[in-house]
Coordinates of C-alpha atoms and ligand atoms in Angstrom, one line a residue:
X188 CA 0.3 0.6 -0.6
X189 CA 2.8 2.1 0.7
X190 CA 4.6 0.8 -1.7
X191 CA 1.6 2.6 -3.8
X192 CA 1.5 5.9 -2.6
X193 CA 4.6 6.3 -3.0
X194 CA 3.9 5.0 -6.6
X195 CA 1.4 6.7 -6.6
X196 CA 3.1 9.8 -5.3
X197 CA 6.0 9.2 -8.1
X198 CA 3.5 9.0 -10.8
X199 CA 1.7 12.1 -9.6
X200 CA 5.6 13.8 -10.5
X201 CA 5.5 12.7 -14.0
X202 CA 1.6 13.1 -14.5
X203 CA 3.3 17.1 -13.3
X204 CA 6.3 17.3 -14.8
X205 CA 4.7 16.0 -18.4
X206 CA 2.1 18.5 -18.1
X207 CA 3.8 21.0 -17.4
X208 CA 6.0 20.3 -20.2
X209 CA 3.1 20.0 -22.5
X210 CA 2.0 23.7 -21.2
X211 CA 5.4 24.6 -21.7
X212 CA 5.3 23.2 -25.2
X213 CA 2.0 24.6 -25.6
X214 CA 3.2 27.7 -25.4
X215 CA 6.2 27.5 -27.0
X216 CA 3.8 26.1 -29.9
X217 CA 1.6 29.3 -29.6
X218 CA 3.8 32.0 -29.1
X219 CA 6.1 30.1 -32.3
X220 CA 3.1 29.2 -34.4
X221 CA 3.8 31.3 -37.6
X222 CA 7.3 30.6 -37.4
X223 CA 6.3 27.0 -37.3
X224 CA 4.0 26.6 -40.1
X225 CA 6.8 27.7 -42.3
X226 CA 9.6 25.6 -40.5
X227 CA 7.2 22.5 -40.7
X228 CA 7.4 22.2 -44.2
X229 CA 10.9 22.8 -44.7
X230 CA 12.1 19.7 -42.2
X231 CA 9.9 17.6 -43.2
X232 CA 11.2 18.3 -46.7
X233 CA 14.9 19.0 -45.9
X234 CA 15.9 16.9 -43.4
X235 CA 15.6 13.5 -44.2
X236 CA 16.5 14.5 -48.4
X237 CA 19.9 16.3 -47.0
X238 CA 20.2 12.9 -44.0
X239 CA 19.8 10.8 -47.9
X240 CA 21.8 12.9 -49.5
X241 CA 24.3 12.7 -46.5
X242 CA 24.2 9.4 -46.3
X243 CA 24.8 8.6 -50.2
X244 CA 28.0 11.1 -50.5
X245 CA 29.6 8.9 -47.5
X246 CA 28.2 5.1 -48.1
X247 CA 26.7 4.6 -51.3
X248 CA 28.3 6.8 -54.1
X249 CA 31.5 4.4 -54.7
X250 CA 29.4 1.7 -55.0
X251 CA 26.6 3.8 -57.1
X252 CA 28.5 4.4 -59.7
X253 CA 30.0 1.1 -59.9
X254 CA 26.7 0.3 -60.8
X255 CA 26.5 3.1 -63.4
X256 CA 29.1 2.8 -65.4
X257 CA 28.2 -1.2 -66.0
X258 CA 23.9 0.6 -66.6
X259 CA 25.5 3.7 -68.0
X260 CA 29.2 3.3 -70.2
X261 CA 29.5 6.6 -71.7
X262 CA 31.9 9.2 -70.6
X263 CA 31.4 13.2 -71.1
X264 CA 34.2 15.2 -71.6
X265 CA 32.5 19.3 -70.9
X266 CA 35.5 22.3 -73.1
X267 CA 33.9 25.1 -71.9
X268 CA 34.2 28.4 -72.5
X269 CA 36.3 30.5 -70.9
X270 CA 33.7 33.1 -71.5
X271 CA 35.8 36.1 -72.5
X272 CA 33.6 38.6 -73.9
X273 CA 36.0 37.7 -77.1
X274 CA 37.4 34.7 -77.0
X275 CA 38.3 34.5 -80.6
X276 CA 40.2 37.8 -80.9
X277 CA 42.2 36.5 -77.3
X278 CA 42.7 33.0 -79.7
X279 CA 44.3 34.9 -81.8
X280 CA 46.5 37.4 -79.7
X281 CA 48.0 34.8 -77.5
X282 CA 48.3 32.1 -80.2
X283 CA 50.0 35.3 -82.2
X284 CA 52.2 35.5 -79.5
X285 CA 54.4 32.2 -79.5
X286 CA 51.5 30.4 -78.8
X287 CA 51.0 31.8 -74.3
X288 CA 48.1 30.1 -72.8
X289 CA 47.5 28.4 -75.4
X290 CA 45.8 25.9 -72.7
X291 CA 42.7 28.5 -73.0
X292 CA 42.7 27.6 -76.8
X293 CA 40.6 24.4 -76.0
X294 CA 37.4 25.5 -76.9
X295 CA 38.0 27.5 -80.0
X296 CA 40.2 24.8 -80.9
X297 CA 37.3 22.4 -80.9
X298 CA 34.9 24.6 -82.6
X299 CA 36.8 25.7 -85.6
X300 CA 36.7 21.4 -85.6
X301 CA 33.6 21.1 -85.5
X302 CA 32.2 24.1 -87.7
X303 CA 34.0 22.0 -90.5
X304 CA 33.2 18.4 -88.6
X305 CA 29.1 19.7 -88.4
X306 CA 28.4 21.7 -91.3
X307 CA 27.6 17.8 -93.2
X308 CA 26.5 16.4 -89.9
X309 CA 23.8 18.8 -88.4
X310 CA 21.0 19.5 -89.0
X311 CA 20.0 23.0 -87.1
X312 CA 23.0 24.5 -87.6
X313 CA 23.9 28.3 -86.1
X314 CA 26.1 30.4 -88.6
X315 CA 28.2 33.7 -86.7
X316 CA 30.6 36.4 -88.4
X317 CA 34.1 35.1 -88.2
X318 CA 36.0 37.1 -85.3
X319 CA 39.0 37.3 -87.9
X320 CA 39.4 36.1 -91.0
X321 CA 36.7 35.4 -94.0
X322 CA 33.7 34.9 -94.2
X323 CA 31.0 33.1 -91.2
X324 CA 31.8 30.5 -88.3
X325 CA 29.4 27.6 -88.5
X326 CA 28.2 26.0 -84.8
X327 CA 26.1 23.5 -83.7
X328 CA 22.4 25.2 -82.7
X329 CA 22.4 24.0 -78.6
X330 CA 20.8 20.5 -77.9
X331 CA 22.1 18.7 -81.5
X332 CA 24.3 16.2 -81.7
X333 CA 27.0 15.5 -84.3
X334 CA 28.8 12.2 -84.2
X335 CA 32.3 11.9 -85.4
X336 CA 34.5 8.7 -86.8
X337 CA 37.5 8.2 -84.9
X338 CA 40.0 5.1 -86.0
X339 CA 37.0 2.7 -85.6
X340 CA 35.5 4.6 -82.3
X341 CA 32.5 7.1 -82.5
X342 CA 32.1 9.9 -80.7
X343 CA 30.0 12.8 -80.4
X344 CA 29.6 16.0 -79.8
X345 CA 26.5 18.6 -79.0
X346 CA 27.1 22.0 -77.5
X347 CA 25.1 22.6 -74.0
X348 CA 24.8 25.6 -72.1
X349 CA 24.2 25.4 -68.4
X350 CA 22.7 28.2 -65.9
X351 CA 25.8 28.1 -63.4
X352 CA 25.6 31.6 -60.2
X353 CA 23.2 32.9 -62.4
X354 CA 25.6 33.0 -65.7
X355 CA 25.1 31.1 -69.4
X356 CA 27.9 28.5 -69.5
X357 CA 28.5 27.1 -72.8
X358 CA 30.7 24.4 -73.9
X359 CA 31.4 21.4 -76.2
X360 CA 30.1 18.7 -74.6
X361 CA 32.1 15.3 -75.6
X362 CA 30.8 12.0 -74.8
X363 CA 32.3 8.2 -76.0
X364 CA 32.3 5.2 -74.7
X365 CA 34.2 4.3 -72.2
X366 CA 36.4 1.8 -73.3
X367 CA 37.9 4.4 -75.8
X368 CA 38.6 6.7 -72.7
X369 CA 42.2 6.2 -74.1
X370 CA 42.7 6.5 -77.6
X371 CA 40.3 9.8 -76.3
X372 CA 43.3 11.4 -73.7
X373 CA 46.1 10.4 -76.2
X374 CA 44.6 10.8 -79.5
X375 CA 41.3 12.1 -80.6
X376 CA 41.3 15.0 -78.5
X377 CA 45.5 16.2 -79.1
X378 CA 43.8 15.6 -82.8
X379 CA 41.3 17.4 -82.7
X380 CA 43.1 20.8 -81.3
X381 CA 45.8 19.9 -83.5
X382 CA 42.8 20.1 -86.6
X383 CA 41.2 23.0 -84.6
X384 CA 44.7 25.4 -84.4
X385 CA 44.9 24.6 -88.9
X386 CA 41.3 25.4 -89.2
X387 CA 41.8 29.0 -87.0
X388 CA 44.9 29.2 -88.5
X389 CA 44.0 29.0 -92.7
X390 CA 40.6 31.1 -91.6
X391 CA 42.8 34.5 -89.7
X392 CA 43.7 38.0 -91.7
X393 CA 47.1 38.0 -92.1
X394 CA 49.1 40.7 -90.5
X395 CA 52.0 43.1 -91.3
X396 CA 53.5 44.3 -88.5
X397 CA 55.9 46.9 -87.7
X398 CA 58.0 47.9 -85.2
X399 CA 56.5 50.8 -82.8
X400 CA 60.2 53.3 -80.9
X401 CA 60.9 51.0 -78.1
X402 CA 60.8 53.3 -74.9
X403 CA 64.0 54.3 -72.6
X404 CA 62.1 52.5 -69.8
X405 CA 59.6 49.7 -69.9
X406 CA 55.6 50.2 -69.7
X407 CA 53.6 47.2 -69.6
X408 CA 50.9 49.6 -71.6
X409 CA 53.7 49.9 -74.0
X410 CA 52.8 47.4 -77.4
X411 CA 56.7 46.6 -79.1
X412 CA 54.4 46.2 -82.4
X413 CA 51.8 48.0 -84.4
X414 CA 50.2 45.7 -87.4
X415 CA 47.4 46.4 -90.4
X416 CA 45.7 43.4 -92.5
X417 CA 48.2 41.8 -94.9
X418 CA 46.2 41.7 -98.1
X419 CA 48.8 42.2 -100.5
X420 CA 47.9 40.5 -103.5
X421 CA 51.6 39.4 -105.0
X422 CA 52.0 36.0 -105.9
X423 CA 54.8 34.0 -108.1
X424 CA 52.1 34.1 -110.5
X425 CA 52.4 37.9 -111.0
X426 CA 55.6 38.6 -109.7
X427 CA 58.3 38.9 -113.1
X428 CA 61.6 37.1 -112.2
X429 CA 63.0 34.2 -114.0
X430 CA 61.0 31.2 -114.1
X431 CA 63.6 28.5 -113.4
X432 CA 65.0 31.0 -110.2
X433 CA 61.1 31.6 -109.5
X434 CA 61.3 27.7 -109.7
X435 CA 63.4 26.9 -107.3
X436 CA 62.9 29.6 -104.7
X437 CA 59.2 28.2 -104.6
X438 CA 61.1 24.1 -104.0
X439 CA 62.9 25.9 -101.3
X440 CA 60.0 27.0 -99.8
X441 CA 58.4 23.9 -99.8
X442 CA 61.3 21.9 -98.8
X443 CA 61.7 24.2 -95.9
X444 CA 57.7 24.1 -94.6
X445 CA 57.5 20.1 -94.7
X446 CA 61.3 19.7 -92.7
X447 CA 59.7 20.4 -89.0
X448 CA 60.5 17.4 -88.4
X449 CA 64.2 17.3 -89.7
X450 CA 65.1 20.8 -88.2
X451 CA 64.0 18.7 -84.6
X452 CA 65.7 16.3 -84.8
X453 CA 68.9 17.4 -85.8
X454 CA 68.0 19.7 -83.0
X455 CA 68.0 22.9 -85.3
X456 CA 65.9 26.4 -85.0
X457 CA 62.9 26.2 -88.0
X458 CA 64.1 28.8 -90.1
X459 CA 65.2 29.6 -93.0
X460 CA 67.6 32.7 -94.0
X461 CA 67.0 34.6 -97.8
X462 CA 68.7 37.5 -98.7
X463 CA 67.6 39.4 -101.3
X464 CA 70.1 41.5 -103.0
X465 CA 69.7 43.5 -106.3
X466 CA 68.7 47.6 -107.6
X467 CA 66.0 49.9 -106.3
X468 CA 62.9 48.2 -108.1
X469 CA 63.5 45.1 -109.0
X470 CA 61.2 43.8 -106.6
X471 CA 62.7 42.5 -103.7
X472 CA 59.4 44.4 -101.6
X473 CA 57.4 42.4 -104.0
X474 CA 58.8 39.6 -103.6
X475 CA 59.2 39.2 -99.5
X476 CA 55.3 39.6 -99.9
X477 CA 54.6 37.2 -102.9
X478 CA 56.2 34.7 -100.6
X479 CA 54.6 35.5 -97.4
X480 CA 51.3 34.9 -99.4
X481 CA 52.8 31.4 -100.7
X482 CA 53.1 30.9 -96.5
X483 CA 50.2 31.5 -95.6
X484 CA 52.4 34.2 -92.7
X485 CA 52.4 37.2 -91.5
X486 CA 55.2 39.3 -91.8
X487 CA 57.0 41.2 -88.8
X488 CA 58.7 44.2 -90.8
X489 CA 61.5 45.1 -88.6
X490 CA 62.4 49.3 -89.1
X491 CA 66.1 48.7 -87.1
X492 CA 66.3 52.8 -86.4
X493 CA 63.6 52.9 -83.8
X494 CA 65.2 49.8 -81.8
X495 CA 66.9 51.2 -78.9
X496 CA 69.6 48.1 -78.1
X497 CA 70.6 44.8 -78.4
X498 CA 68.4 44.1 -75.7
X499 CA 65.0 45.7 -77.4
X500 CA 65.6 43.9 -80.1
X501 CA 66.0 40.3 -78.6
X502 CA 62.1 41.6 -76.7
X503 CA 61.2 42.6 -79.8
X504 CA 62.0 39.4 -82.2
X505 CA 60.5 36.7 -78.9
X506 CA 57.4 38.7 -79.1
X507 CA 56.9 37.8 -83.1
X508 CA 54.8 34.3 -83.9
X509 CA 55.7 31.1 -85.5
X510 CA 54.7 30.7 -89.1
X511 CA 56.0 34.3 -90.1
X512 CA 58.4 36.0 -92.4
X513 CA 60.6 38.7 -90.1
X514 CA 62.1 41.3 -93.0
X515 CA 65.2 43.5 -92.2
X516 CA 65.2 45.8 -94.9
X517 CA 68.2 47.4 -96.2
X518 CA 70.4 46.3 -93.8
X519 CA 73.4 48.1 -94.7
X520 CA 71.8 51.2 -93.8
X521 CA 70.7 49.7 -90.8
X522 CA 73.3 48.3 -89.2
X523 CA 76.6 49.2 -88.6
X524 CA 78.5 46.4 -90.4
X525 CA 81.8 47.0 -90.3
X526 CA 81.9 47.5 -86.7
X527 CA 80.6 46.9 -83.0
X528 CA 78.0 49.8 -82.1
X529 CA 78.8 47.9 -79.0
X530 CA 82.1 49.6 -78.2
X531 CA 80.6 53.1 -79.2
X532 CA 78.8 55.6 -76.1
X533 CA 75.3 54.9 -76.1
X534 CA 73.4 57.1 -78.0
X535 CA 76.4 57.2 -80.3
X536 CA 75.6 56.5 -83.5
X537 CA 77.8 56.6 -87.5
X538 CA 76.3 59.9 -87.8
X539 CA 77.1 60.7 -83.9
X540 CA 73.7 61.6 -83.4
X541 CA 71.3 59.4 -81.3
X542 CA 69.5 56.3 -82.3
X543 CA 69.4 52.4 -82.3
X544 CA 72.5 50.2 -80.8
X545 CA 71.7 47.0 -81.9
X546 CA 74.7 45.6 -83.4
X547 CA 75.5 42.9 -85.3
X548 CA 77.2 40.6 -83.2
X549 CA 73.1 41.0 -81.2
X550 CA 71.3 40.8 -84.4
X551 CA 73.4 36.8 -85.4
X552 CA 73.0 36.0 -82.5
X553 CA 70.0 36.9 -81.8
X554 CA 69.0 35.0 -85.6
X555 CA 71.3 31.8 -84.8
X556 CA 70.8 31.2 -81.0
X557 CA 67.7 32.1 -79.4
X558 CA 64.9 31.4 -81.8
X559 CA 65.9 28.0 -81.3
X560 CA 64.1 28.3 -77.8
X561 CA 61.0 29.7 -79.2
X562 CA 60.6 26.9 -81.4
X563 CA 57.9 27.4 -84.0
X564 CA 59.0 28.0 -88.3
X565 CA 60.2 31.4 -89.6
X566 CA 61.5 33.1 -92.2
X567 CA 64.0 35.6 -92.2
X568 CA 64.7 38.0 -94.9
X569 CA 67.6 40.5 -95.5
X570 CA 67.8 43.0 -98.2
X571 CA 70.0 45.1 -99.5
X572 CA 71.3 47.1 -102.5
X573 CA 74.2 46.8 -102.4
X574 CA 75.3 43.2 -101.4
X575 CA 79.0 44.7 -101.9
X576 CA 79.2 46.0 -98.8
X577 CA 77.8 43.7 -96.0
X578 CA 79.7 42.2 -93.6
X579 CA 81.1 38.2 -94.8
X580 CA 79.7 37.4 -91.1
X581 CA 76.0 38.5 -92.2
X582 CA 75.7 36.2 -95.5
X583 CA 77.5 33.1 -95.3
X584 CA 75.8 29.9 -96.0
X585 CA 73.2 28.4 -92.4
X586 CA 73.2 32.3 -91.5
X587 CA 71.3 33.5 -95.1
X588 CA 70.4 30.2 -96.8
X589 CA 70.0 31.2 -100.0
X590 CA 71.0 34.7 -101.5
X591 CA 68.2 35.7 -104.3
X592 CA 70.1 38.0 -106.6
X593 CA 66.9 40.1 -108.0
X594 CA 67.6 41.4 -110.7
X595 CA 66.8 43.9 -114.0
X596 CA 63.7 42.8 -116.3
X597 CA 64.6 41.1 -119.4
X598 CA 62.6 39.3 -121.9
X599 CA 60.7 36.1 -119.0
X600 CA 60.8 39.1 -116.6
X601 CA 58.0 41.0 -119.6
X602 CA 56.3 38.0 -120.2
X603 CA 55.3 38.0 -116.5
X604 CA 54.3 41.8 -116.8
X605 CA 52.3 41.7 -120.5
X606 CA 50.1 39.4 -118.9
X607 CA 49.7 40.8 -115.1
X608 CA 49.1 44.5 -117.0
X609 CA 48.0 43.7 -121.0
X610 CA 47.1 40.7 -120.1
X611 CA 48.7 39.2 -122.8
X612 CA 50.7 36.0 -123.3
X613 CA 52.0 36.8 -127.1
X614 CA 51.7 39.8 -129.6
X615 CA 54.3 40.7 -132.6
X616 CA 56.3 44.0 -130.7
X617 CA 57.8 41.3 -127.6
X618 CA 60.8 40.9 -130.1
X619 CA 60.6 44.6 -130.1
X620 CA 61.1 44.5 -126.4
X621 CA 62.7 41.9 -125.9
X622 CA 65.8 44.1 -128.6
X623 CA 65.3 47.0 -126.0
X624 CA 65.6 44.7 -122.8
X625 CA 68.2 43.0 -123.3
X626 CA 70.5 45.3 -124.3
X627 CA 69.5 48.1 -121.3
X628 CA 69.3 47.8 -117.6
X629 CA 66.1 48.9 -116.9
X630 CA 63.9 47.7 -113.8
X631 CA 61.0 46.0 -113.6
X632 CA 59.1 48.7 -111.8
X633 CA 60.2 50.3 -114.4
X634 CA 58.8 48.5 -116.9
X635 CA 55.5 48.2 -114.9
X636 CA 54.9 52.1 -114.7
X637 CA 55.1 52.8 -118.3
X638 CA 52.4 49.8 -118.2
X639 CA 50.5 51.4 -116.0
X640 CA 50.6 54.3 -117.8
X641 CA 49.8 53.0 -121.0
X642 CA 46.5 51.5 -119.8
X643 CA 45.5 54.5 -119.0
X644 CA 45.1 56.4 -121.8
X645 CA 43.6 52.9 -123.8
X646 CA 42.3 50.9 -121.5
X647 CA 42.1 47.8 -123.9
X648 CA 44.0 48.8 -127.3
X649 CA 47.4 46.2 -126.4
X650 CA 49.1 47.5 -130.3
X651 CA 48.9 51.0 -128.2
X652 CA 49.9 50.0 -125.2
X653 CA 52.8 48.2 -126.0
X654 CA 54.1 50.8 -128.0
X655 CA 54.1 53.2 -125.8
X656 CA 56.1 50.8 -123.9
X657 CA 58.9 51.1 -126.7
X658 CA 58.7 54.4 -126.7
X659 CA 59.2 55.0 -122.9
X660 CA 62.2 51.9 -123.2
X661 CA 64.1 53.7 -125.7
X662 CA 63.7 56.9 -123.6
X663 CA 64.7 54.9 -120.5
X664 CA 67.4 53.8 -122.6
X665 CA 69.3 57.4 -124.2
X666 CA 68.2 58.5 -120.4
X667 CA 70.4 55.7 -118.7
X668 CA 73.2 56.1 -121.4
X669 CA 72.8 60.2 -120.9
X670 CA 73.2 59.7 -117.4
X671 CA 76.5 56.3 -117.3
X672 CA 78.1 59.2 -119.4
X673 CA 78.0 61.6 -117.2
X674 CA 78.2 59.3 -114.5
X675 CA 81.9 58.7 -116.9
X676 CA 82.7 62.4 -117.1
X677 CA 83.0 63.5 -113.1
X678 CA 84.3 59.7 -112.4
X679 CA 87.0 60.4 -115.3
X680 CA 87.0 64.2 -114.5
X681 CA 87.9 63.3 -110.3
X682 CA 90.3 60.5 -111.1
X683 CA 92.3 63.8 -113.1
X684 CA 91.9 65.8 -109.7
X685 CA 92.9 63.5 -107.7
X686 CA 95.6 63.1 -110.4
X687 CA 96.9 66.5 -110.1
X688 CA 96.7 67.1 -105.9
X689 CA 98.9 64.1 -105.5
X690 CA 101.7 65.5 -108.2
X691 CA 100.9 68.9 -106.4
X692 CA 101.5 67.1 -103.2
X693 CA 104.5 65.4 -104.0
X694 CA 105.7 68.1 -104.9
X695 CA 105.4 70.0 -101.7
X696 CA 106.8 67.0 -100.6
X697 CA 110.2 67.4 -102.5
X698 CA 110.2 71.4 -101.6
X699 CA 109.8 70.3 -97.7
X700 CA 112.6 67.8 -98.6
X701 CA 115.3 70.8 -100.2
X702 CA 114.2 73.8 -97.7
X703 CA 114.6 71.4 -94.6
X704 CA 118.2 69.8 -96.6
X705 CA 119.0 73.4 -96.4
X706 CA 118.2 74.7 -93.6
X707 CA 120.8 71.0 -92.1
X708 CA 123.3 72.5 -94.9
X709 CA 123.4 76.0 -93.0
Ligands
LIG183 N1 59.7 41.8 -109.9 C1 59.0 42.0 -110.3 N2 57.6 41.2 -110.8 C2 56.6 42.4 -110.5 N3 56.2 43.6 -109.9 C3 57.9 44.2 -109.2 C4 58.7 43.7 -110.1 N4 60.1 44.8 -109.0 C5 58.9 45.1 -109.4 N5 58.2 45.5 -109.5 C6 57.0 46.7 -109.1 O1 57.8 47.4 -109.1 C7 57.3 47.7 -108.0 C8 58.9 48.6 -106.7 O2 58.8 47.5 -106.8 P1 59.8 47.2 -105.5 O3 59.5 47.4 -104.2 O4 59.4 45.8 -104.6 O5 61.0 46.9 -105.3 P2 62.5 46.9 -104.5 O6 63.6 46.2 -104.9 O7 62.1 46.4 -103.0 O8 63.3 49.1 -104.4 P3 64.1 49.5 -103.2 O9 64.8 48.4 -103.2 O10 63.6 50.5 -103.4 O11 62.6 48.9 -101.8 C9 56.7 46.6 -106.9 O12 55.1 47.8 -106.8 C10 55.4 46.6 -108.6 O13 54.5 47.4 -108.8

């Protein structure tokens, strides 16, 4: 009974506690009523999901993946758009600067590859104006797939847009069977990028760069090069030159272009040097344009007088890109070829005024040495009107691999100019023109100028144009003869004056030695 009373007393305490607890909870709930109304469904929906997710991540994920692989054996790789406002432009900026940062170009390269692949495959396409270069870039519309066969394996590509933190992120998605994983990583993706790079390179607009004046201080905003788009129409076909000589140059360029592997194996920089020499107007600049068009290269025209010193020259040349022609025109005028300017005081040049401190050895060291480190293919062209003035160190073989003499216009070169300007292959007046050109040294520039003038006078009359040309050539021949005669007379007069001056000085010496002897005698 006592026990019962105690139990009753204990039960009463419990009941009281319970009551108090429920009463308190009731009060709390009634206070939190509206909040609870919101929180309760969230708790109900979220907490178990969260718990489930945590459990899945900790315990089941690996097993689920293994299970999934058995069920779905396909692997996807996303190549995301780096998201730059103008990624295409960036591609060109980076790739033209020697391929630095090339890792970021994967998206553009894949897009270019797919542009070629998908235009025949996908049915819903998007065409955008190329940021650089010609025409349109065709790509897949979102949700479109294209299949690409590679070494017997099928790869699927699709273009996907995904929302990420409020931004739309575009990727090119590659899907393939997991058994092709090695093939994709080792061969297919490198193949896609290589082909894409080639397409982008081919599609780009070529450029003619000129160097800006070097600053005496370094500035991140200073651009070493400025450029314009290069659209020169000259080709080897329109270049007036002996056909055999022309063919030899084209063969040499072809061999160079194909020899990347050889240069790599031999551990030599992949470069080739050409020395173009000949009188003004024989087509040295025209030849450079023809080479650039033939090789599909950019041109870097280096004005050495704008370069402070060897260090600046090095910085300048290191920024030139692969597949380019680096040109130094009139090398005999731009450099002191007989002495090393490094021995001069800063700011002192041949004439004593301020100017470039680039030395021949600086230029040669760079061409021979440092470029090997930067890789890529480069053609170096020096031009001069006076090959006889050049330092042998500059023109020795191996440095300047091919010496090309640009000569006066003879019969074969005239045929090309007649075709270019008059669109004619044969004419009875050609023999008369050949006669003059065989005897007289007239440059292709002069012949071209006469043909232009004739064309302006009578647009379609070939006979009139050739007669006009013959008259002009005769006048120039006479003018040449007059200039030559004057030069000869001047040279003879100078020689005579020199001889007289030598005689006088000999007489003075004799007088002086006589006086001296007389004084001695005294
Ligand atoms: N071999 C050539 N073939 C076709 N056109 C030529 C040739 N040579 C000269 N010309 C014509 O003459 C113009 C001047 O020639 P170009 O500037 O190439 O000569 P250059 O030898 O470089 O002269 P310079 O030494 O004065 O720079 C060219 O724009 C071109 O129209």
